[in-house]
């Protein structure tokens, strides 16, 4: 690079710096004003956030005093939260000089496109409203979503989704639209639950003895309601053995504990009495030639 190139580069750099300084000097009041607006907007947001938290707290205490359903509390809290923050953001935008009517016009023009893009979100919101209105379940119920077989105890009913907690303490998040558009089973709608089991025994085993053992186990198992109907029956003749059915009633809280204990006791009792539980197998018979 020769001396002329260095001089030209230096001259251009100095010129650009001077232009920047001149621009900053000419627009310094505007820059200061914009900076002040940003600071005010931040302070306004923090103040609004504090007010929203207070409003949510007041609403929560009011629901507690009125003994409102837990699902209604959670859903209403979600509406207050989302709605309040939306209003707060719009107020902050208008503080920067953006005309509110312009925002309304833009939102109205984009309404169709947004509604098409957010069909799932709208469906989930409508599903939340239907859940709280029709009350197919409430917080604390044990439900089974029949489509994907998700099941657990309802812990939260939010604006767009419902949270379930499984027996092994996992959290399942299901969109509200799925819960209202598909069938579900509310297991805890009643205080009692039917215990329905299927047990296979080998064709060679003593069928009458197996039924007697199962009937005795039902009567002797703590938690099984002896004053309710109990049945031991032949459900079907399967490929590998005779399928016995067991039906009895337990309390909702003890269902899983009794089910697990009964299955263990059946296996041990059958082993002690020579009742075989078959497994899938293939028997091949070969015909010999004379």
CSV table of C-alpha atoms in Angstrom, one decimal:
chain,number,residue,atom,x,y,z
A,1,UNK,CA,0.0,0.0,0.0
A,2,UNK,CA,1.5,3.3,-1.1
A,3,UNK,CA,1.4,6.7,0.7
A,4,UNK,CA,-1.6,7.9,-1.4
A,5,UNK,CA,-3.7,4.9,-0.4
A,6,UNK,CA,-2.9,5.4,3.3
A,7,UNK,CA,-3.8,9.0,3.1
A,8,UNK,CA,-7.2,8.2,1.4
A,9,UNK,CA,-8.0,5.6,3.9
A,10,UNK,CA,-7.2,7.9,6.8
A,11,UNK,CA,-9.2,10.7,5.2
A,12,UNK,CA,-12.3,8.4,4.8
A,13,UNK,CA,-12.0,7.2,8.4
A,14,UNK,CA,-11.8,10.7,9.7
A,15,UNK,CA,-14.8,11.7,7.5
A,16,UNK,CA,-16.9,8.8,8.8
A,17,UNK,CA,-16.1,9.6,12.4
A,18,UNK,CA,-17.0,13.3,11.9
A,19,UNK,CA,-20.3,12.3,10.3
A,20,UNK,CA,-21.1,10.0,13.2
A,21,UNK,CA,-20.2,12.7,15.7
A,22,UNK,CA,-22.3,15.3,13.8
A,23,UNK,CA,-25.2,12.9,13.7
A,24,UNK,CA,-25.0,12.2,17.4
A,25,UNK,CA,-24.7,15.9,18.1
A,26,UNK,CA,-27.7,16.7,15.9
A,27,UNK,CA,-29.9,13.9,17.4
A,28,UNK,CA,-28.6,13.9,20.9
A,29,UNK,CA,-31.9,15.2,22.4
A,30,UNK,CA,-33.8,12.5,20.5
A,31,UNK,CA,-31.4,9.8,21.7
A,32,UNK,CA,-31.7,11.0,25.3
A,33,UNK,CA,-35.4,11.1,25.0
A,34,UNK,CA,-35.5,7.5,23.6
A,35,UNK,CA,-33.2,6.3,26.3
A,36,UNK,CA,-35.5,7.9,28.9
A,37,UNK,CA,-38.5,6.2,27.3
A,38,UNK,CA,-36.8,2.8,27.5
A,39,UNK,CA,-36.0,3.3,31.2
A,40,UNK,CA,-39.6,4.4,31.9
A,41,UNK,CA,-40.9,1.4,30.0
A,42,UNK,CA,-38.7,-1.0,32.0
A,43,UNK,CA,-39.9,0.6,35.3
A,44,UNK,CA,-43.5,0.5,34.1
A,45,UNK,CA,-43.1,-3.2,33.2
A,46,UNK,CA,-41.7,-4.0,36.7
A,47,UNK,CA,-44.5,-2.0,38.4
A,48,UNK,CA,-47.1,-3.7,36.2
A,49,UNK,CA,-45.6,-7.1,37.0
A,50,UNK,CA,-45.9,-6.3,40.7
A,51,UNK,CA,-49.5,-5.2,40.3
A,52,UNK,CA,-50.4,-8.4,38.4
A,53,UNK,CA,-48.8,-10.5,41.1
A,54,UNK,CA,-50.9,-8.7,43.7
A,55,UNK,CA,-54.1,-9.1,41.7
A,56,UNK,CA,-53.5,-12.8,41.3
A,57,UNK,CA,-52.8,-13.1,45.0
A,58,UNK,CA,-56.1,-11.3,45.8
A,59,UNK,CA,-58.0,-13.5,43.4
A,60,UNK,CA,-56.4,-16.6,44.9
A,61,UNK,CA,-57.4,-15.7,48.4
A,62,UNK,CA,-60.9,-14.9,47.3
A,63,UNK,CA,-61.3,-18.3,45.7
A,64,UNK,CA,-59.9,-20.0,48.9
A,65,UNK,CA,-62.6,-18.2,51.0
A,66,UNK,CA,-65.3,-19.2,48.6
A,67,UNK,CA,-64.1,-22.9,48.5
A,68,UNK,CA,-64.0,-22.8,44.7
A,69,UNK,CA,-62.9,-25.8,42.8
A,70,UNK,CA,-59.1,-26.1,42.4
A,71,UNK,CA,-59.5,-26.4,38.6
A,72,UNK,CA,-61.5,-23.2,38.4
A,73,UNK,CA,-58.8,-21.4,40.5
A,74,UNK,CA,-56.0,-22.5,38.2
A,75,UNK,CA,-57.9,-21.7,35.0
A,76,UNK,CA,-58.9,-18.3,36.2
A,77,UNK,CA,-55.4,-17.5,37.4
A,78,UNK,CA,-54.1,-18.4,33.9
A,79,UNK,CA,-56.6,-16.0,32.3
A,80,UNK,CA,-55.7,-13.2,34.7
A,81,UNK,CA,-52.0,-13.8,34.0
A,82,UNK,CA,-52.1,-13.9,30.2
A,83,UNK,CA,-54.7,-11.1,29.9
A,84,UNK,CA,-52.9,-8.8,32.3
A,85,UNK,CA,-49.5,-9.2,30.6
A,86,UNK,CA,-51.1,-8.6,27.2
A,87,UNK,CA,-52.6,-5.3,28.3
A,88,UNK,CA,-49.3,-4.3,29.9
A,89,UNK,CA,-47.3,-5.0,26.7
A,90,UNK,CA,-49.9,-3.0,24.7
A,91,UNK,CA,-49.6,0.0,27.1
A,92,UNK,CA,-45.8,-0.1,26.9
A,93,UNK,CA,-45.9,-0.2,23.1
A,94,UNK,CA,-48.3,2.8,23.0
A,95,UNK,CA,-45.9,4.7,25.3
A,96,UNK,CA,-43.4,4.7,22.4
A,97,UNK,CA,-45.8,6.7,20.3
A,98,UNK,CA,-47.4,3.8,18.4
A,99,UNK,CA,-51.0,4.6,17.7
A,100,UNK,CA,-53.4,2.1,19.4
A,101,UNK,CA,-55.8,2.2,16.4
A,102,UNK,CA,-52.9,1.1,14.2
A,103,UNK,CA,-52.3,-1.9,16.5
A,104,UNK,CA,-56.0,-2.7,16.4
A,105,UNK,CA,-56.1,-2.5,12.6
A,106,UNK,CA,-53.0,-4.7,12.3
A,107,UNK,CA,-54.5,-7.3,14.7
A,108,UNK,CA,-57.9,-7.2,12.8
A,109,UNK,CA,-56.1,-7.7,9.5
A,110,UNK,CA,-54.1,-10.6,10.8
A,111,UNK,CA,-57.0,-12.1,12.7
A,112,UNK,CA,-57.9,-14.6,10.0
A,113,UNK,CA,-54.3,-15.7,9.5
A,114,UNK,CA,-53.7,-16.0,13.2
A,115,UNK,CA,-56.9,-17.9,13.8
A,116,UNK,CA,-56.0,-20.4,11.1
A,117,UNK,CA,-52.4,-20.8,12.5
A,118,UNK,CA,-53.6,-21.1,16.1
A,119,UNK,CA,-56.5,-23.5,15.6
A,120,UNK,CA,-54.9,-25.9,18.0
A,121,UNK,CA,-54.4,-23.2,20.6
A,122,UNK,CA,-58.0,-22.0,20.3
A,123,UNK,CA,-59.3,-25.6,20.5
A,124,UNK,CA,-57.3,-26.2,23.7
A,125,UNK,CA,-58.6,-22.9,25.2
A,126,UNK,CA,-62.2,-23.9,24.3
A,127,UNK,CA,-61.4,-27.4,25.8
A,128,UNK,CA,-60.4,-25.8,29.1
A,129,UNK,CA,-63.6,-23.9,29.2
A,130,UNK,CA,-65.7,-27.0,28.5
A,131,UNK,CA,-63.8,-29.0,31.2
A,132,UNK,CA,-64.6,-26.4,33.8
A,133,UNK,CA,-68.2,-26.0,32.6
A,134,UNK,CA,-69.1,-29.7,32.1
A,135,UNK,CA,-66.8,-31.0,34.9
A,136,UNK,CA,-66.0,-34.5,33.4
A,137,UNK,CA,-63.2,-34.4,36.0
A,138,UNK,CA,-61.8,-32.1,38.7
A,139,UNK,CA,-58.3,-31.7,40.3
A,140,UNK,CA,-57.6,-34.8,42.3
A,141,UNK,CA,-59.5,-37.3,40.1
A,142,UNK,CA,-57.7,-40.3,38.5
A,143,UNK,CA,-58.5,-40.3,34.8
A,144,UNK,CA,-57.5,-42.5,31.8
A,145,UNK,CA,-57.3,-40.8,28.4
A,146,UNK,CA,-58.7,-43.5,26.1
A,147,UNK,CA,-57.1,-42.5,22.9
A,148,UNK,CA,-53.4,-42.7,23.9
A,149,UNK,CA,-54.0,-44.6,27.2
A,150,UNK,CA,-52.4,-41.8,29.3
A,151,UNK,CA,-53.5,-42.0,32.9
A,152,UNK,CA,-52.8,-40.4,36.2
A,153,UNK,CA,-54.1,-38.1,38.9
A,154,UNK,CA,-55.2,-34.6,37.7
A,155,UNK,CA,-52.9,-32.0,39.4
A,156,UNK,CA,-53.5,-28.9,37.3
A,157,UNK,CA,-56.1,-27.6,34.8
A,158,UNK,CA,-54.4,-24.8,33.0
A,159,UNK,CA,-55.5,-22.4,30.2
A,160,UNK,CA,-54.4,-24.7,27.4
A,161,UNK,CA,-53.4,-28.0,29.0
A,162,UNK,CA,-54.0,-30.4,31.9
A,163,UNK,CA,-51.3,-32.0,34.0
A,164,UNK,CA,-51.5,-35.5,35.2
A,165,UNK,CA,-49.2,-37.3,37.8
A,166,UNK,CA,-48.7,-41.0,37.2
A,167,UNK,CA,-48.4,-43.7,39.8
A,168,UNK,CA,-44.6,-43.6,39.4
A,169,UNK,CA,-44.6,-39.8,39.9
A,170,UNK,CA,-44.1,-38.8,36.2
A,171,UNK,CA,-45.9,-35.7,34.9
A,172,UNK,CA,-48.0,-36.0,31.7
A,173,UNK,CA,-49.1,-32.8,29.9
A,174,UNK,CA,-52.2,-33.3,27.8
A,175,UNK,CA,-53.8,-30.5,25.6
A,176,UNK,CA,-57.3,-29.7,26.8
A,177,UNK,CA,-58.6,-30.1,23.2
A,178,UNK,CA,-57.5,-33.7,23.2
A,179,UNK,CA,-59.4,-34.4,26.5
A,180,UNK,CA,-62.6,-32.9,25.2
A,181,UNK,CA,-62.5,-34.4,21.7
A,182,UNK,CA,-61.8,-37.9,22.8
A,183,UNK,CA,-63.3,-40.3,25.3
A,184,UNK,CA,-61.9,-40.6,28.8
A,185,UNK,CA,-62.5,-42.7,31.9
A,186,UNK,CA,-62.8,-41.0,35.3
A,187,UNK,CA,-61.8,-43.8,37.6
A,188,UNK,CA,-62.4,-41.8,40.8
A,189,UNK,CA,-65.8,-40.6,40.0
A,190,UNK,CA,-67.0,-43.2,42.5
A,191,UNK,CA,-65.5,-44.2,45.9
A,192,UNK,CA,-65.3,-47.9,44.8
A,193,UNK,CA,-63.5,-49.5,41.9
A,194,UNK,CA,-64.0,-53.0,40.4
A,195,UNK,CA,-61.1,-55.3,40.4
A,196,UNK,CA,-61.1,-57.2,37.1
A,197,UNK,CA,-58.4,-59.8,36.5
A,198,UNK,CA,-57.7,-62.5,33.9
A,199,UNK,CA,-55.6,-65.5,34.8
A,200,UNK,CA,-54.6,-68.3,32.5
A,201,UNK,CA,-54.3,-71.9,33.7
A,202,UNK,CA,-53.1,-74.9,31.7
A,203,UNK,CA,-55.7,-77.3,30.1
A,204,UNK,CA,-54.2,-80.1,32.1
A,205,UNK,CA,-54.7,-78.3,35.5
A,206,UNK,CA,-57.7,-79.0,37.8
A,207,UNK,CA,-60.2,-76.3,36.8
A,208,UNK,CA,-62.5,-76.7,39.8
A,209,UNK,CA,-59.6,-76.6,42.2
A,210,UNK,CA,-58.3,-73.4,40.6
A,211,UNK,CA,-61.6,-71.7,41.0
A,212,UNK,CA,-61.9,-72.8,44.6
A,213,UNK,CA,-58.4,-71.4,45.3
A,214,UNK,CA,-59.3,-68.1,43.7
A,215,UNK,CA,-62.6,-67.8,45.6
A,216,UNK,CA,-60.8,-68.4,48.9
A,217,UNK,CA,-58.1,-65.8,48.0
A,218,UNK,CA,-60.8,-63.2,47.3
A,219,UNK,CA,-62.5,-63.9,50.7
A,220,UNK,CA,-59.2,-63.9,52.6
A,221,UNK,CA,-57.6,-60.8,51.0
A,222,UNK,CA,-57.9,-57.7,53.2
A,223,UNK,CA,-59.5,-54.8,51.4
A,224,UNK,CA,-61.7,-56.8,49.1
A,225,UNK,CA,-65.3,-55.9,49.9
A,226,UNK,CA,-67.0,-59.1,51.0
A,227,UNK,CA,-70.4,-57.5,51.1
A,228,UNK,CA,-70.2,-56.8,47.4
A,229,UNK,CA,-70.5,-59.2,44.5
A,230,UNK,CA,-67.5,-61.4,43.9
A,231,UNK,CA,-67.2,-63.7,40.8
A,232,UNK,CA,-64.7,-66.3,39.6
A,233,UNK,CA,-65.6,-67.6,36.2
A,234,UNK,CA,-64.3,-69.1,32.9
A,235,UNK,CA,-63.8,-66.2,30.6
A,236,UNK,CA,-62.7,-68.1,27.5
A,237,UNK,CA,-60.8,-71.1,26.2
A,238,UNK,CA,-57.6,-69.6,24.9
A,239,UNK,CA,-54.9,-70.9,22.6
A,240,UNK,CA,-52.6,-71.8,25.5
A,241,UNK,CA,-55.0,-72.5,28.3
A,242,UNK,CA,-58.2,-71.8,30.1
A,243,UNK,CA,-58.7,-68.1,30.9
A,244,UNK,CA,-60.3,-67.5,34.3
A,245,UNK,CA,-61.9,-64.2,35.2
A,246,UNK,CA,-62.0,-62.5,38.6
A,247,UNK,CA,-64.3,-59.7,39.6
A,248,UNK,CA,-64.5,-58.0,43.0
A,249,UNK,CA,-64.8,-54.6,44.5
A,250,UNK,CA,-62.2,-52.5,46.5
A,251,UNK,CA,-62.0,-49.0,47.7
A,252,UNK,CA,-60.5,-46.5,45.3
A,253,UNK,CA,-57.5,-45.7,47.6
A,254,UNK,CA,-56.5,-49.4,48.0
A,255,UNK,CA,-57.1,-50.6,44.5
A,256,UNK,CA,-53.5,-50.8,43.3
A,257,UNK,CA,-52.2,-52.3,46.5
A,258,UNK,CA,-54.8,-55.0,46.6
A,259,UNK,CA,-54.4,-55.8,42.9
A,260,UNK,CA,-50.6,-56.2,43.2
A,261,UNK,CA,-50.9,-58.4,46.4
A,262,UNK,CA,-53.7,-60.5,44.8
A,263,UNK,CA,-51.6,-61.3,41.7
A,264,UNK,CA,-48.6,-62.3,43.9
A,265,UNK,CA,-50.8,-64.5,46.1
A,266,UNK,CA,-52.4,-66.2,43.1
A,267,UNK,CA,-49.0,-67.1,41.6
A,268,UNK,CA,-47.7,-68.5,45.0
A,269,UNK,CA,-51.0,-70.4,45.7
A,270,UNK,CA,-51.1,-72.0,42.2
A,271,UNK,CA,-47.5,-73.1,42.6
A,272,UNK,CA,-48.2,-74.7,45.9
A,273,UNK,CA,-51.2,-76.6,44.5
A,274,UNK,CA,-49.8,-77.7,41.2
A,275,UNK,CA,-51.9,-75.3,39.0
A,276,UNK,CA,-49.8,-74.4,36.0
A,277,UNK,CA,-49.9,-70.9,34.4
A,278,UNK,CA,-49.1,-71.6,30.7
A,279,UNK,CA,-46.9,-69.5,28.5
A,280,UNK,CA,-46.9,-69.2,24.7
A,281,UNK,CA,-45.4,-72.4,23.1
A,282,UNK,CA,-45.7,-74.4,19.9
A,283,UNK,CA,-46.1,-78.2,19.9
A,284,UNK,CA,-45.1,-80.1,16.7
A,285,UNK,CA,-46.4,-83.6,16.1
A,286,UNK,CA,-44.5,-85.7,13.5
A,287,UNK,CA,-46.2,-88.6,11.9
A,288,UNK,CA,-43.9,-91.5,11.2
A,289,UNK,CA,-43.8,-93.6,8.1
A,290,UNK,CA,-44.3,-97.4,8.2
